CSV table of C-alpha atoms and ligand atoms in Angstrom, one decimal:
chain,number,residue,atom,x,y,z
A,1,MET,CA,-49.3,-5.7,13.0
A,2,LYS,CA,-46.4,-7.3,11.3
A,3,THR,CA,-43.1,-7.0,13.1
A,4,ASP,CA,-39.6,-7.4,11.6
A,5,PRO,CA,-38.1,-10.5,13.3
A,6,THR,CA,-34.6,-9.1,12.7
A,7,ALA,CA,-35.3,-5.6,14.0
A,8,ASP,CA,-33.6,-6.1,17.3
A,9,VAL,CA,-30.7,-8.2,16.2
A,10,PRO,CA,-27.5,-6.2,16.3
A,11,PRO,CA,-25.5,-6.2,13.1
A,12,ARG,CA,-22.7,-8.7,12.9
A,13,PRO,CA,-19.4,-6.9,13.4
A,14,ILE,CA,-16.6,-6.9,10.8
A,15,VAL,CA,-13.1,-5.5,11.7
A,16,VAL,CA,-10.9,-4.2,8.9
A,17,LEU,CA,-7.1,-4.1,9.3
A,18,VAL,CA,-5.2,-1.5,7.3
A,19,SER,CA,-1.7,0.0,6.9
A,20,GLY,CA,-2.1,2.5,4.0
A,21,ARG,CA,-4.2,4.7,1.8
A,22,GLY,CA,-7.5,2.9,2.4
A,23,SER,CA,-9.1,2.7,-1.0
A,24,ASN,CA,-10.3,-0.9,-0.4
A,25,LEU,CA,-11.7,0.1,3.0
A,26,GLN,CA,-13.5,2.9,1.1
A,27,ALA,CA,-15.0,0.3,-1.3
A,28,LEU,CA,-16.1,-1.8,1.6
A,29,LEU,CA,-17.7,1.2,3.4
A,30,THR,CA,-19.5,2.2,0.2
A,31,ALA,CA,-20.9,-1.3,-0.2
A,32,ALA,CA,-21.8,-1.5,3.5
A,33,SER,CA,-23.7,1.8,3.3
A,34,ASP,CA,-26.1,0.2,0.8
A,35,GLU,CA,-29.4,-0.7,2.4
A,36,HIS,CA,-29.4,-4.1,0.8
A,37,TRP,CA,-26.1,-4.9,2.5
A,38,ASP,CA,-27.6,-4.0,5.8
A,39,ARG,CA,-30.8,-5.9,5.3
A,40,ASP,CA,-29.4,-9.0,3.6
A,41,LEU,CA,-26.2,-9.5,5.6
A,42,GLN,CA,-27.0,-7.8,8.9
A,43,ALA,CA,-23.4,-6.9,9.2
A,44,CYS,CA,-21.5,-3.7,9.8
A,45,ILE,CA,-17.9,-2.5,9.7
A,46,ALA,CA,-17.5,-2.0,13.5
A,47,ALA,CA,-13.9,-0.9,13.6
A,48,VAL,CA,-10.7,-0.3,11.7
A,49,ILE,CA,-7.3,-1.1,13.1
A,50,SER,CA,-4.2,0.4,11.6
A,51,ASN,CA,-0.6,-0.4,12.5
A,52,GLN,CA,0.4,2.9,10.9
A,53,PRO,CA,-0.5,6.0,12.9
A,54,ARG,CA,-0.6,8.1,9.7
A,55,ALA,CA,-2.4,5.8,7.3
A,56,GLY,CA,-4.8,7.5,5.0
A,57,ALA,CA,-7.3,4.7,5.8
A,58,ILE,CA,-7.7,6.3,9.3
A,59,ASP,CA,-9.2,9.4,7.7
A,60,VAL,CA,-11.4,7.2,5.5
A,61,ALA,CA,-12.8,5.4,8.6
A,62,GLN,CA,-13.3,8.6,10.6
A,63,LYS,CA,-15.2,10.2,7.7
A,64,HIS,CA,-17.6,7.3,8.0
A,65,GLY,CA,-17.8,7.5,11.7
A,66,VAL,CA,-16.2,4.1,12.2
A,67,ALA,CA,-14.2,3.4,15.3
A,68,VAL,CA,-10.4,3.5,14.7
A,69,HIS,CA,-7.7,1.9,16.8
A,70,VAL,CA,-4.0,2.3,16.1
A,71,VAL,CA,-1.8,-0.6,17.2
A,72,ASP,CA,1.6,0.6,16.1
A,73,HIS,CA,3.9,-2.4,15.7
A,74,ARG,CA,6.9,-0.2,16.5
A,75,ALA,CA,5.7,0.3,20.0
A,76,PHE,CA,6.2,-3.4,20.8
A,77,SER,CA,9.5,-5.2,21.4
A,78,SER,CA,8.4,-8.4,19.6
A,79,ARG,CA,5.9,-9.6,17.0
A,80,ASN,CA,4.3,-11.7,19.7
A,81,GLU,CA,3.6,-8.7,21.9
A,82,PHE,CA,2.3,-6.7,18.9
A,83,GLU,CA,0.0,-9.5,17.9
A,84,GLN,CA,-1.3,-9.9,21.5
A,85,GLN,CA,-2.4,-6.3,21.5
A,86,LEU,CA,-3.8,-6.6,18.0
A,87,ALA,CA,-5.9,-9.6,19.1
A,88,VAL,CA,-7.1,-7.8,22.3
A,89,THR,CA,-8.2,-4.9,20.1
A,90,ILE,CA,-9.9,-7.1,17.5
A,91,ASP,CA,-11.7,-9.1,20.2
A,92,LEU,CA,-13.1,-5.9,21.7
A,93,HIS,CA,-15.5,-6.0,18.8
A,94,GLN,CA,-16.2,-9.8,18.6
A,95,PRO,CA,-16.0,-9.8,14.8
A,96,VAL,CA,-17.5,-12.5,12.6
A,97,LEU,CA,-15.0,-11.5,10.0
A,98,ILE,CA,-11.6,-9.8,9.9
A,99,VAL,CA,-10.6,-8.3,6.6
A,100,LEU,CA,-7.0,-7.4,5.8
A,101,ALA,CA,-7.3,-4.5,3.3
A,102,GLY,CA,-3.8,-3.4,2.6
A,103,PHE,CA,-2.5,-4.6,6.0
A,104,MET,CA,1.3,-4.8,5.6
A,105,ARG,CA,2.4,-7.0,8.5
A,106,VAL,CA,3.1,-10.7,8.3
A,107,LEU,CA,1.0,-12.5,10.9
A,108,SER,CA,2.3,-15.5,12.8
A,109,ALA,CA,0.9,-19.0,12.4
A,110,GLU,CA,-0.6,-18.8,16.0
A,111,PHE,CA,-2.5,-15.6,15.2
A,112,VAL,CA,-3.8,-17.0,11.9
A,113,HIS,CA,-4.8,-20.2,13.5
A,114,HIS,CA,-6.7,-18.3,16.2
A,115,TYR,CA,-8.9,-16.6,13.6
A,116,ALA,CA,-9.0,-19.4,11.1
A,117,GLY,CA,-11.9,-19.3,8.7
A,118,ARG,CA,-12.8,-15.7,9.5
A,119,LEU,CA,-9.6,-13.9,8.4
A,120,ILE,CA,-9.4,-12.8,4.7
A,121,ASN,CA,-6.9,-10.8,2.7
A,122,ILE,CA,-6.8,-9.0,-0.6
A,123,HIS,CA,-3.7,-9.4,-2.7
A,124,PRO,CA,-2.9,-7.6,-5.9
A,125,SER,CA,-2.0,-10.6,-8.1
A,126,LEU,CA,-3.6,-13.7,-9.5
A,127,LEU,CA,-2.4,-16.1,-6.7
A,128,PRO,CA,-0.5,-18.4,-6.6
A,129,SER,CA,1.5,-16.2,-9.0
A,130,PHE,CA,3.4,-13.3,-7.5
A,131,PRO,CA,2.9,-13.6,-3.7
A,132,GLY,CA,4.7,-10.8,-1.8
A,133,LEU,CA,5.5,-7.3,-2.8
A,134,ASN,CA,5.9,-5.4,-6.1
A,135,THR,CA,3.4,-7.6,-7.8
A,136,HIS,CA,2.7,-5.3,-10.8
A,137,ARG,CA,6.4,-4.8,-11.5
A,138,ARG,CA,7.0,-8.5,-11.4
A,139,ALA,CA,4.0,-9.3,-13.6
A,140,LEU,CA,5.4,-6.9,-16.2
A,141,GLU,CA,8.9,-8.3,-15.9
A,142,ALA,CA,7.5,-11.8,-16.4
A,143,GLY,CA,5.6,-10.7,-19.5
A,144,VAL,CA,2.3,-12.2,-18.4
A,145,ARG,CA,-0.7,-11.4,-20.5
A,146,VAL,CA,-3.2,-11.3,-17.7
A,147,HIS,CA,-2.8,-10.1,-14.1
A,148,GLY,CA,-5.3,-9.2,-11.4
A,149,ALA,CA,-6.2,-9.6,-7.7
A,150,THR,CA,-7.2,-12.3,-5.3
A,151,VAL,CA,-9.2,-12.4,-2.1
A,152,HIS,CA,-8.3,-15.5,0.0
A,153,PHE,CA,-8.6,-16.9,3.4
A,154,VAL,CA,-5.4,-16.3,5.3
A,155,SER,CA,-3.2,-19.2,6.1
A,156,LYS,CA,0.1,-19.4,7.8
A,157,GLU,CA,2.1,-19.0,4.6
A,158,VAL,CA,2.2,-15.4,3.3
A,159,ASP,CA,-0.3,-14.7,0.5
A,160,SER,CA,-1.6,-18.2,0.3
A,161,GLY,CA,-4.7,-19.9,1.6
A,162,ALA,CA,-8.0,-20.9,0.1
A,163,ILE,CA,-8.9,-18.6,-2.8
A,164,ILE,CA,-12.3,-17.0,-2.5
A,165,ALA,CA,-12.5,-14.7,-5.5
A,166,GLN,CA,-10.3,-13.4,-8.3
A,167,ALA,CA,-10.4,-10.6,-10.8
A,168,VAL,CA,-8.5,-10.8,-14.1
A,169,VAL,CA,-7.1,-7.8,-15.8
A,170,ALA,CA,-5.5,-7.9,-19.3
A,171,VAL,CA,-2.0,-6.6,-19.5
A,172,ASP,CA,-1.5,-4.0,-22.3
A,173,PRO,CA,1.9,-4.0,-24.2
A,174,ASP,CA,2.5,-0.4,-23.2
A,175,ASP,CA,1.4,-0.8,-19.5
A,176,THR,CA,3.6,0.7,-16.9
A,177,GLU,CA,3.6,-0.4,-13.3
A,178,ALA,CA,1.4,2.6,-12.5
A,179,THR,CA,-1.2,2.0,-15.2
A,180,LEU,CA,-1.4,-1.7,-14.5
A,181,ALA,CA,-1.7,-1.1,-10.7
A,182,ALA,CA,-4.5,1.4,-11.3
A,183,ARG,CA,-6.6,-1.0,-13.4
A,184,VAL,CA,-6.0,-3.8,-10.9
A,185,LEU,CA,-7.0,-1.6,-8.0
A,186,GLN,CA,-10.3,-0.7,-9.8
A,187,GLN,CA,-11.1,-4.4,-9.9
A,188,GLU,CA,-10.0,-4.9,-6.3
A,189,HIS,CA,-12.7,-2.4,-5.3
A,190,ARG,CA,-15.3,-4.6,-7.0
A,191,LEU,CA,-13.9,-7.8,-5.8
A,192,LEU,CA,-13.5,-7.3,-2.1
A,193,PRO,CA,-17.1,-6.3,-1.2
A,194,ARG,CA,-18.3,-9.2,-3.3
A,195,ALA,CA,-16.0,-11.7,-1.6
A,196,VAL,CA,-17.0,-10.3,1.9
A,197,ARG,CA,-20.7,-10.6,1.0
A,198,HIS,CA,-20.4,-14.2,0.0
A,199,VAL,CA,-18.3,-15.1,3.1
A,200,LEU,CA,-20.9,-13.4,5.3
A,201,THR,CA,-23.8,-15.3,3.7
A,202,GLY,CA,-21.9,-18.6,4.3
A,203,ARG,CA,-21.9,-19.3,0.6
A,204,VAL,CA,-18.1,-19.5,0.7
A,205,GLN,CA,-16.4,-21.4,3.5
A,206,CYS,CA,-12.8,-22.3,4.1
A,207,ALA,CA,-12.1,-26.0,3.9
A,208,GLY,CA,-8.4,-26.4,4.3
A,209,THR,CA,-6.5,-25.4,1.2
A,210,ARG,CA,-9.6,-24.7,-0.9
A,211,ALA,CA,-12.8,-22.8,-0.4
A,212,VAL,CA,-16.1,-24.5,-0.7
A,213,LEU,CA,-18.9,-22.7,-2.6
A,214,ARG,CA,-22.6,-23.2,-2.2
A,215,ASP,CA,-25.4,-21.6,-4.3
A,216,ILE,CA,-23.1,-19.2,-6.1
A,217,ALA,CA,-23.8,-18.2,-9.7
A,218,PRO,CA,-21.0,-19.0,-12.2
A,219,GLY,CA,-18.8,-16.0,-12.6
A,220,GLU,CA,-19.8,-14.4,-9.3
A,221,LEU,CA,-16.4,-14.9,-7.8
A,222,SER,CA,-14.3,-14.6,-11.0
A,223,LEU,CA,-14.4,-11.1,-12.5
A,224,LEU,CA,-13.0,-10.7,-16.0
A,225,SER,CA,-12.1,-7.3,-17.4
A,226,VAL,CA,-10.2,-8.3,-20.4
B,301,GRF,C1,-4.0,-3.1,-2.4
B,301,GRF,O1,-3.5,-3.2,-3.7
B,301,GRF,C2,-4.2,-4.4,-1.8
B,301,GRF,O2,-4.4,-5.5,-2.7
B,301,GRF,C3,-2.8,-4.6,-1.2
B,301,GRF,O3,-2.4,-3.4,-0.7
B,301,GRF,C4,-3.1,-2.4,-1.4
B,301,GRF,C5,-3.9,-1.5,-0.4
B,301,GRF,O4,-4.4,-0.4,-1.0
B,301,GRF,N1,-2.8,-5.7,-0.2
B,301,GRF,P1,-5.5,0.5,-0.2
B,301,GRF,O5,-4.9,0.9,1.1
B,301,GRF,O6,-6.7,-0.4,0.0
B,301,GRF,O7,-5.8,1.6,-1.1
């Protein structure tokens, strides 16, 4: 009788850090519920950690039966103490990958260094343009013709680090901040699961300021919706 050699291997844990509504978390959970994901990657979303006790992402996680931890930054007297508790909570799950999916706290260089190469973030702009907040408004103010989203390895500078994948969205002349944000978000939901998949397969690895790609089809990590 043939036996599945991977049958007894527990799935590799991923931890997702959130602060808000959780639509990117939902996109990841949807991708992870696909049987191919399970079979090809042998990974699962083991836990969600929110720094906001009322984040919508908590409901998203609970609906999928995923463990939720709240580590409220306001309960700590320093960033260092907050990060220590965050690290303890992350390490409970021994994750192979930590995904910042709308996590709105800046992390220290020490924290980032500790998880180097397995900490990734999604940012709603085509980095290195528009790091920081209000990216859609700033893109409209700058009059750019294309905008988008980036998934990158986290480095000690905010919204920088080796780029894994990008999605490009055309800016329409009559776009408002809301319409542009909505179109970028749609692309984020395609981009993030794809980037996570390729990091988990080892096809994308962090090598300093750039990511190294191996056996990746052209266009796989650059989505164009123009
Ligand atoms: C997304 O636009 C993400 O790029 C940014 O924060 C937003 C989070 O949205 N970092 P959601 O909580 O995933 O819906």
